[in-house]
Tab-separated table of C-alpha atoms in Angstrom:
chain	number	residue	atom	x	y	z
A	207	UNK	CA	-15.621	-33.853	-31.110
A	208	UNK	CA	-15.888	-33.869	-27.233
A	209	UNK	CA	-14.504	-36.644	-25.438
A	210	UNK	CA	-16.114	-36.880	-21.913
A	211	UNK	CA	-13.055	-38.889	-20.324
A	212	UNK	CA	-11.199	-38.499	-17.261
A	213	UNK	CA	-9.532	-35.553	-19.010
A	214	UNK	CA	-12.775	-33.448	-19.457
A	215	UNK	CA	-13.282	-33.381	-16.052
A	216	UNK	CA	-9.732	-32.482	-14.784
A	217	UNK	CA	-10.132	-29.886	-17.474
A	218	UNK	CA	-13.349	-28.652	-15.720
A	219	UNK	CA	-12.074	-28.771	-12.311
A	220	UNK	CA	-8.711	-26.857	-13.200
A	221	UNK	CA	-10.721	-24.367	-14.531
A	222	UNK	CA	-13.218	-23.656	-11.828
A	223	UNK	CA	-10.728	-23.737	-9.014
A	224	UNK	CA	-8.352	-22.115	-10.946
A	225	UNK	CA	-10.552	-19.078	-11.306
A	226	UNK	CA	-12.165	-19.044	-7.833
A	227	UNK	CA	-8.400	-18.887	-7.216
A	228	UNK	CA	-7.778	-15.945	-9.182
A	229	UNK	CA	-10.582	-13.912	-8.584
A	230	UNK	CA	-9.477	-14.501	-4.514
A	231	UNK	CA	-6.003	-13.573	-5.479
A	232	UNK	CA	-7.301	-9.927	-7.159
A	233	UNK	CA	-11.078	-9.491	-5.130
A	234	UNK	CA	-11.767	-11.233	-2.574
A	235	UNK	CA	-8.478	-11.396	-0.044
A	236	UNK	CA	-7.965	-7.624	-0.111
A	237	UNK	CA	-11.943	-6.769	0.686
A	238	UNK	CA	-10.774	-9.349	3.529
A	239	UNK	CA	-7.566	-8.251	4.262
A	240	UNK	CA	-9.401	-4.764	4.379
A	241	UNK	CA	-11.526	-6.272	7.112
A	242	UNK	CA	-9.164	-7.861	8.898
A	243	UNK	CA	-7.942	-11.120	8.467
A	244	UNK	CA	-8.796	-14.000	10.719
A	245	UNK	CA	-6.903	-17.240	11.908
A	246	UNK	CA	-7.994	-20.203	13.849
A	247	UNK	CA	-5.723	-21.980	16.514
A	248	UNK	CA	-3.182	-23.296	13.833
A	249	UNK	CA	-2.476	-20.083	12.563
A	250	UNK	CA	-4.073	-20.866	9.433
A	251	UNK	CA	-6.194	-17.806	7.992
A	252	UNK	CA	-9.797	-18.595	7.837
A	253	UNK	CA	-12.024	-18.138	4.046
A	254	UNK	CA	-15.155	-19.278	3.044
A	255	UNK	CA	-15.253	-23.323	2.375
A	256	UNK	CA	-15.475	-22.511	-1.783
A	257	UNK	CA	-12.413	-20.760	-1.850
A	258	UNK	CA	-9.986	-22.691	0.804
A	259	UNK	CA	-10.804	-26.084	-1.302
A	260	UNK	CA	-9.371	-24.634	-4.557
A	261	UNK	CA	-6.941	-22.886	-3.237
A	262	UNK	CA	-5.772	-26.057	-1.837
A	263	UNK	CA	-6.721	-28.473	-4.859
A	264	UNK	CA	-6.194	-26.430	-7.964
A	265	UNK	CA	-2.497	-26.804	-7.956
A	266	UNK	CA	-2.294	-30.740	-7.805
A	267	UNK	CA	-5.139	-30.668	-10.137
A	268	UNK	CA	-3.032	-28.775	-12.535
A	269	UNK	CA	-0.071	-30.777	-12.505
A	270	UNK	CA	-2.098	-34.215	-13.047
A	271	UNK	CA	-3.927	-32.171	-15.756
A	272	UNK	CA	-0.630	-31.136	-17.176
A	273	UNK	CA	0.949	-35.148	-17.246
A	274	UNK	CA	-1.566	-36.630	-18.084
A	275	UNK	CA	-2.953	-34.303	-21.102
A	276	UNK	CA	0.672	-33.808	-22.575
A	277	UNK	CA	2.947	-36.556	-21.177
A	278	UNK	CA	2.087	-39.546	-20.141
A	279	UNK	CA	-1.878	-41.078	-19.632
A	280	UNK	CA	-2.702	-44.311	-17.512
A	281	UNK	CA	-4.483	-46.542	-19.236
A	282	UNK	CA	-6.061	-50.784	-17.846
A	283	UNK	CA	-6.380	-53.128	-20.437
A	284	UNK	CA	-10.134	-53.636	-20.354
A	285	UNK	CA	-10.046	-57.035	-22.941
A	286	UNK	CA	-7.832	-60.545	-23.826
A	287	UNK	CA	-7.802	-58.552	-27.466
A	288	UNK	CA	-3.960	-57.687	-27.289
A	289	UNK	CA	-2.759	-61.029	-25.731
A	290	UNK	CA	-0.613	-62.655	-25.875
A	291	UNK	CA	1.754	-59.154	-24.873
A	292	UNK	CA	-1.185	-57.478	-23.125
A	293	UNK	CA	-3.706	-58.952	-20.753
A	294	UNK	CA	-7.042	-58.094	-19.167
A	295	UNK	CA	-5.965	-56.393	-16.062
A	296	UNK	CA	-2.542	-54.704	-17.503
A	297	UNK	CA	-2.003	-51.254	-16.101
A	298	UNK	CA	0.131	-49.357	-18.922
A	299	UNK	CA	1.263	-45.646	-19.687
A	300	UNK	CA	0.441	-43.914	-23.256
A	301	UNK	CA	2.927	-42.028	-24.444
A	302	UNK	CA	0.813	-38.632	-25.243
A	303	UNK	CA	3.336	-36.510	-27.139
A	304	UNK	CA	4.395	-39.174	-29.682
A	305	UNK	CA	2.185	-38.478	-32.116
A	306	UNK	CA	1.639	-34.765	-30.846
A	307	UNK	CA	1.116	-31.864	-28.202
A	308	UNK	CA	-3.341	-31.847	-28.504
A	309	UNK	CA	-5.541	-30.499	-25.804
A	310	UNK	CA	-7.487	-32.365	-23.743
A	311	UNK	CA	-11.370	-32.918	-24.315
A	312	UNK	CA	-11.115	-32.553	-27.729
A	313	UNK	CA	-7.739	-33.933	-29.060
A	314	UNK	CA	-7.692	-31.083	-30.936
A	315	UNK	CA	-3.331	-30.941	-32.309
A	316	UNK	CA	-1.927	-27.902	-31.350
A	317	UNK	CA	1.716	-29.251	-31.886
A	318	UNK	CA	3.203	-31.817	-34.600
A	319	UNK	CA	5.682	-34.011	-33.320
A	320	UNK	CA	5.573	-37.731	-34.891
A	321	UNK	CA	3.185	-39.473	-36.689
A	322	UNK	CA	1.922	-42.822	-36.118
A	323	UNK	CA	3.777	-46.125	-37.368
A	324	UNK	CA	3.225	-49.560	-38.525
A	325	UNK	CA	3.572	-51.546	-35.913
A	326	UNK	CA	2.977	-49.119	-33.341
A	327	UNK	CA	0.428	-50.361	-30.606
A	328	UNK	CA	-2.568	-47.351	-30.630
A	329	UNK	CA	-4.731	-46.217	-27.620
A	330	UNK	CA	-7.578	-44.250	-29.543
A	331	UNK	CA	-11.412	-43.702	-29.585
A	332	UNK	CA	-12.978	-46.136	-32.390
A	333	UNK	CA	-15.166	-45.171	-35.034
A	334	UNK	CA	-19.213	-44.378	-34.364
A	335	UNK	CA	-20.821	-46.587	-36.646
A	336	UNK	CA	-23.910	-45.505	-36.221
A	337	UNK	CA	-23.569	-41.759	-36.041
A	338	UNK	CA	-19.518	-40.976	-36.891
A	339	UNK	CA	-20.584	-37.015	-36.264
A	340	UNK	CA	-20.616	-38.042	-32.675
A	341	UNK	CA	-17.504	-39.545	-30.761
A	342	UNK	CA	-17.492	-43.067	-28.946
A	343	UNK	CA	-16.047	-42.231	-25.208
A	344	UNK	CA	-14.682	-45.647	-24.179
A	345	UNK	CA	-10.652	-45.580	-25.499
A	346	UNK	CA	-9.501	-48.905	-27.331
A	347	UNK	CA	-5.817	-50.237	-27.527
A	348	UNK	CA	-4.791	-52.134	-31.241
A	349	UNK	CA	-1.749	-52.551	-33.527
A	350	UNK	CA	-1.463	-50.272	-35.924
A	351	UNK	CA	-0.786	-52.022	-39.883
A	352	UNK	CA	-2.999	-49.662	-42.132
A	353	UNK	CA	-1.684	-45.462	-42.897
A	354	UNK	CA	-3.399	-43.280	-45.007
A	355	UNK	CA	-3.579	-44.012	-48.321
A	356	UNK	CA	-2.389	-48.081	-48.163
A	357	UNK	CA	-3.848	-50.838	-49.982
A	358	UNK	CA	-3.898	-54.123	-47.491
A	359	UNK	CA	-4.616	-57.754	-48.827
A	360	UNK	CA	-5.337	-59.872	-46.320
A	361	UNK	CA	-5.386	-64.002	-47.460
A	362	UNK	CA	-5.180	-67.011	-44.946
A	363	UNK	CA	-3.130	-64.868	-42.093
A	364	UNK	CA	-0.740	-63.113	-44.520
A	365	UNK	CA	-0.649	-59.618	-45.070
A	366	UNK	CA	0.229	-57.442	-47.490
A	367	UNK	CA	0.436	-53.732	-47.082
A	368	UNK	CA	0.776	-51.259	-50.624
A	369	UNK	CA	2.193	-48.233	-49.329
A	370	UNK	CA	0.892	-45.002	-51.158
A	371	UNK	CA	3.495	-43.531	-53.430
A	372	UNK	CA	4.166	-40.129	-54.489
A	373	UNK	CA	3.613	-39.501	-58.013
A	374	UNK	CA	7.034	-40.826	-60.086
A	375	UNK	CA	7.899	-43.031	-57.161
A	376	UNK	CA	7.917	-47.178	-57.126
A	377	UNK	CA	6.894	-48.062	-53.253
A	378	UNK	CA	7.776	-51.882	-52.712
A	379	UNK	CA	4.741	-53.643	-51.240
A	380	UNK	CA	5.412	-55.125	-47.340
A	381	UNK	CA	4.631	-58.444	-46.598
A	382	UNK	CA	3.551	-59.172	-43.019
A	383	UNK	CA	3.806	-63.456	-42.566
A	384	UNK	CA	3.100	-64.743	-39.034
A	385	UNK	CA	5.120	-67.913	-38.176
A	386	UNK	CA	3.827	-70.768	-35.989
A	387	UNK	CA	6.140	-70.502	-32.807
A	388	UNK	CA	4.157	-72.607	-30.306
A	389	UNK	CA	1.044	-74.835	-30.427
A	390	UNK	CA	-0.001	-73.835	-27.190
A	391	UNK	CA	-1.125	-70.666	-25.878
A	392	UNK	CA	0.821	-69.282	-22.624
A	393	UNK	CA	-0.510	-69.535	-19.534
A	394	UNK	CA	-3.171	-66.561	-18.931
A	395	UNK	CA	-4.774	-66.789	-22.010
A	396	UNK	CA	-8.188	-67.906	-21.150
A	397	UNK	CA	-9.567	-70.618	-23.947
A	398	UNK	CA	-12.895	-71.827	-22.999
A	399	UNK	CA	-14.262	-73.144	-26.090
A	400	UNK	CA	-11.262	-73.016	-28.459
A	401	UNK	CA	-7.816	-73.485	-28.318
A	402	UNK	CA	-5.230	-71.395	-29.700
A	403	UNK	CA	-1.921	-70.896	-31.414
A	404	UNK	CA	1.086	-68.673	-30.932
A	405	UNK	CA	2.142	-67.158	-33.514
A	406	UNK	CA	5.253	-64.445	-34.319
A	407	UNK	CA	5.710	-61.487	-36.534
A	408	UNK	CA	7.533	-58.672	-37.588
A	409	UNK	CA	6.131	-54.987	-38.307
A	410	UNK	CA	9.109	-53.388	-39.596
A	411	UNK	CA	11.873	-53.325	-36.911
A	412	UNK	CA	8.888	-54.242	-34.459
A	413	UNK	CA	8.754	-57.973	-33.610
A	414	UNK	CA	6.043	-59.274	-31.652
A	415	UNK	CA	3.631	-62.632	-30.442
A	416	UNK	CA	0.323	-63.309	-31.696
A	417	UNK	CA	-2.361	-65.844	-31.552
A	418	UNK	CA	-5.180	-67.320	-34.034
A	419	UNK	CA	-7.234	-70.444	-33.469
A	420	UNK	CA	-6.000	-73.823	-33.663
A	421	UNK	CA	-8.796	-74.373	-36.155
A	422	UNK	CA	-8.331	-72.188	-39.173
A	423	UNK	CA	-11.157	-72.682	-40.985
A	424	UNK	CA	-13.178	-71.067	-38.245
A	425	UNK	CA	-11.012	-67.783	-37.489
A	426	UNK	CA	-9.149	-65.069	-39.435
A	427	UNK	CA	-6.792	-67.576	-40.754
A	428	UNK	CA	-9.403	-68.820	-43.385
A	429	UNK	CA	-10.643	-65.395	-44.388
A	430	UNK	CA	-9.695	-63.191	-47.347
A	431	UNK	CA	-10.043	-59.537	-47.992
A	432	UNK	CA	-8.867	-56.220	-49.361
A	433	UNK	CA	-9.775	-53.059	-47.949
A	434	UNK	CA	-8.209	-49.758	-49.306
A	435	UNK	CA	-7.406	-46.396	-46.375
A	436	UNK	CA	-8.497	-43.290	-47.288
A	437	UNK	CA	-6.682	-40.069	-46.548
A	438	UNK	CA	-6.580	-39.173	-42.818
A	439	UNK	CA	-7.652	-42.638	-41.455
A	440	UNK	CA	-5.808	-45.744	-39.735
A	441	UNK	CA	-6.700	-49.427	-39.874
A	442	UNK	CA	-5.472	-51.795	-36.689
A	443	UNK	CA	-6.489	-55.223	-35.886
A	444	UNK	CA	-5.783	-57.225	-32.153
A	445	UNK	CA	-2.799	-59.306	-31.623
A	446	UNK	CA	-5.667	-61.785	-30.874
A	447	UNK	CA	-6.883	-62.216	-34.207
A	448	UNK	CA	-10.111	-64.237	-33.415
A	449	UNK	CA	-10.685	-62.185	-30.025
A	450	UNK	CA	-10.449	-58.731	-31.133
A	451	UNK	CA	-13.601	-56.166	-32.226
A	452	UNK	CA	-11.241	-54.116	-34.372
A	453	UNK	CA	-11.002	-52.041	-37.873
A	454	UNK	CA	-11.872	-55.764	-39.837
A	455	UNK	CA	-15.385	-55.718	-38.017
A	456	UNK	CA	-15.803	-51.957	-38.336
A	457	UNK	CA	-15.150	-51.631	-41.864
A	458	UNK	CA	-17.417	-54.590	-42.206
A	459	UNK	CA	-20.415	-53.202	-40.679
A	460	UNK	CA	-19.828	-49.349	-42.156
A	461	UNK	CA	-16.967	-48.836	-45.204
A	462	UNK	CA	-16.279	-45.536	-43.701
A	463	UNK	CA	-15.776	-46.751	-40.678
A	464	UNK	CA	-12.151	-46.220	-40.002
A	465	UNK	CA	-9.773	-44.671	-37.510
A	466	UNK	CA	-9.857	-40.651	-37.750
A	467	UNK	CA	-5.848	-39.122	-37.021
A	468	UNK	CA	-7.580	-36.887	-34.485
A	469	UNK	CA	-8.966	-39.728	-32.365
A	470	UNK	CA	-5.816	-41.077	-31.659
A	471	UNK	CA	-5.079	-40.955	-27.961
A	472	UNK	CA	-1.336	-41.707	-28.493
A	473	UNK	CA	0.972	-45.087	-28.093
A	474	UNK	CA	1.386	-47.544	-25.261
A	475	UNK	CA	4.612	-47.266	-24.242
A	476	UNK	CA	5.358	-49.710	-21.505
A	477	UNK	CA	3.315	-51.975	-18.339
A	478	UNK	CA	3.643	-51.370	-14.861
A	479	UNK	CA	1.414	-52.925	-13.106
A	480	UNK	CA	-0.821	-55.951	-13.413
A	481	UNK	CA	-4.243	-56.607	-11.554
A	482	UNK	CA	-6.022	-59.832	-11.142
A	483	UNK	CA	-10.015	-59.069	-10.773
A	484	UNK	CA	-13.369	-60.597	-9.947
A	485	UNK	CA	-15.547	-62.437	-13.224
A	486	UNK	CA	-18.468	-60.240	-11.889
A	487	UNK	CA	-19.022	-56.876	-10.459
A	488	UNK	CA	-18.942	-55.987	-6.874
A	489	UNK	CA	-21.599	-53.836	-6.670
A	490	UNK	CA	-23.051	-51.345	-9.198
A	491	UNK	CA	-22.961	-47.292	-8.490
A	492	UNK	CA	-26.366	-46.603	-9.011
A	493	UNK	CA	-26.790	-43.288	-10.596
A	494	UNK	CA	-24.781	-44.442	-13.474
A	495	UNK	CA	-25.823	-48.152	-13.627
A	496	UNK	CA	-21.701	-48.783	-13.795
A	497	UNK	CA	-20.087	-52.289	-12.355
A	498	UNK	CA	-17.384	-51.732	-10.367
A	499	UNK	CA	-15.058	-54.636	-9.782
A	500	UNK	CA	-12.681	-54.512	-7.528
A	501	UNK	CA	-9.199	-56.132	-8.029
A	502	UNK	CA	-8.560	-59.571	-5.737
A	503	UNK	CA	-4.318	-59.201	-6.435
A	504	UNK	CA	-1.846	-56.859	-7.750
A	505	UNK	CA	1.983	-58.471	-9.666
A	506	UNK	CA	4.784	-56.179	-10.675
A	507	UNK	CA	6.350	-59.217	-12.759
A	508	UNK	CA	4.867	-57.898	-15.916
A	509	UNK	CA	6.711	-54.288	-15.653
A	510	UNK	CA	8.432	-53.890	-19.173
A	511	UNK	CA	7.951	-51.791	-22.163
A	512	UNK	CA	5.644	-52.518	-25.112
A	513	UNK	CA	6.426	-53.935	-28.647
């Protein structure tokens, strides 16, 4: 699949400066070096607009090309469905190599590293409902609780994960409990209509806050389920169980619909930055029909890394 993010177009832009650049390097400079070169009052040498642009660009866009497609991505925390840990307005890194060196645009893996973990919190592309031949371009952030081949029970806020065995093996089931810490939510989660708990839990050695409404018969606390992964998918639900449009809804509306290894971004790793902005847009670009809102206060108390 082809993922038109900020990555397809560095891609783009590496590659047509890039070769503008070359064919300058081998073509073009000696037909005017051959002519005579010419310099304006600086002492700089004078080309055509095309080619003194990428030869100035292309190297800084291949080193951002280079971080952010192999290393490290930047990623803002579009939604409230990862508080209490994340909120609306975080500004976090992804950790691209964790689960793999893949190219950009189409996430293709080119070189195994690390797979994926319960526990783990996942920046990915979500499942097409409608048309899963075709990929969804906005990126989502989750926990990750469901690997290939598991068996997960969900009943009344408990979970329990059956890990796939290999054949002659006895795999001990996992039991993921959330325990009230806190009948009040902290301070920038936004309630509105309902209130909500806090809640704690462990992921294996991962420990980490959640929240579920203070009225369980109307949220996930109330709900039962079991849902089986195939081979090659994921399953990941919000740390805010009763704000979060995650694999529960997805499988809901389509029982394919789960999370494919390859769209998989990579894991959050740690916040450094949060931004405070607007309820609504600014102004709207209008080619695109896109809001833009523009932040009204940047914090650096929320630097740390991610559980």
């Amino acid at each position: 699949m082809v993922y038109y993010d900020f990555g397809f177009y560095l891609t783009v832009g590496a590659l047509v400066t890039g070769v503008i650049t070359l064919i300058d390097k081998y073509k073009w400079r000696p037909k005017r070096v051959e002519a005579g070169l010419k310099y304006d009052e600086k002492g700089n040498e004078v080309m055509p607009f095309h080619i003194d642009i990428s030869r100035s660009i292309f190297p800084i866009i291949f080193v951002i090309l280079i971080l952010r497609s192999f290393i490290y991505e930047p990623y803002r925390i579009p939604s409230a469905s990862m508080n209490p840990g994340l909120y609306s307005g975080d500004f976090i890194t992804v950790n691209k190599y964790a689960y793999g060196v893949r190219l950009p645009i189409t996430n293709t893996q080119i070189i195994p590293i690390g797979e994926p973990q319960r526990g783990d919190v996942i920046v990915f592309h979500p499942p097409n409902r409608q048309d899963p031949t075709k990929a969804i371009q906005d990126a989502y952030i989750k926990r990750l609780y469901g690997l290939p081949g598991d068996t997960l029970h969900w009943s009344k806020g408990t979970l329990t994960i059956e890990p796939q065995c290999e054949q002659g093996e006895t795999c001990e089931s996992i039991l993921v409990n959330p325990k009230l810490k806190s009948l009040q939510a902290p301070e920038l989660v936004r309630e509105g209509q309902y209130n909500f708990n806090l809640f704690e839990q462990s992921v294996g050695s991962k420990t980490h806050e959640l929240l579920f409404v203070a009225k369980p018969y109307l949220g996930a606390l109330g709900n039962e389920w079991s849902i089986k992964i195939p081979e090659g998918k994921y399953f990941a639900m919000g740390d805010h169980r009763d704000n979060s449009s995650d694999s529960r809804a997805w499988h809901r509306d389509n029982p394919n619909a789960f999370i494919d290894r390859e769209a998989i971004i990579g894991r959050a790793a740690g916040r450094w930055m949060y931004m405070t902005f607007a309820d609504t847009p600014d102004f709207t670009i209008p080619f695109f029909k896109k809001p833009v809102y523009l932040p009204r206060g940047i914090s650096f108390g929320r630097v740390g890394t991610i559980n």
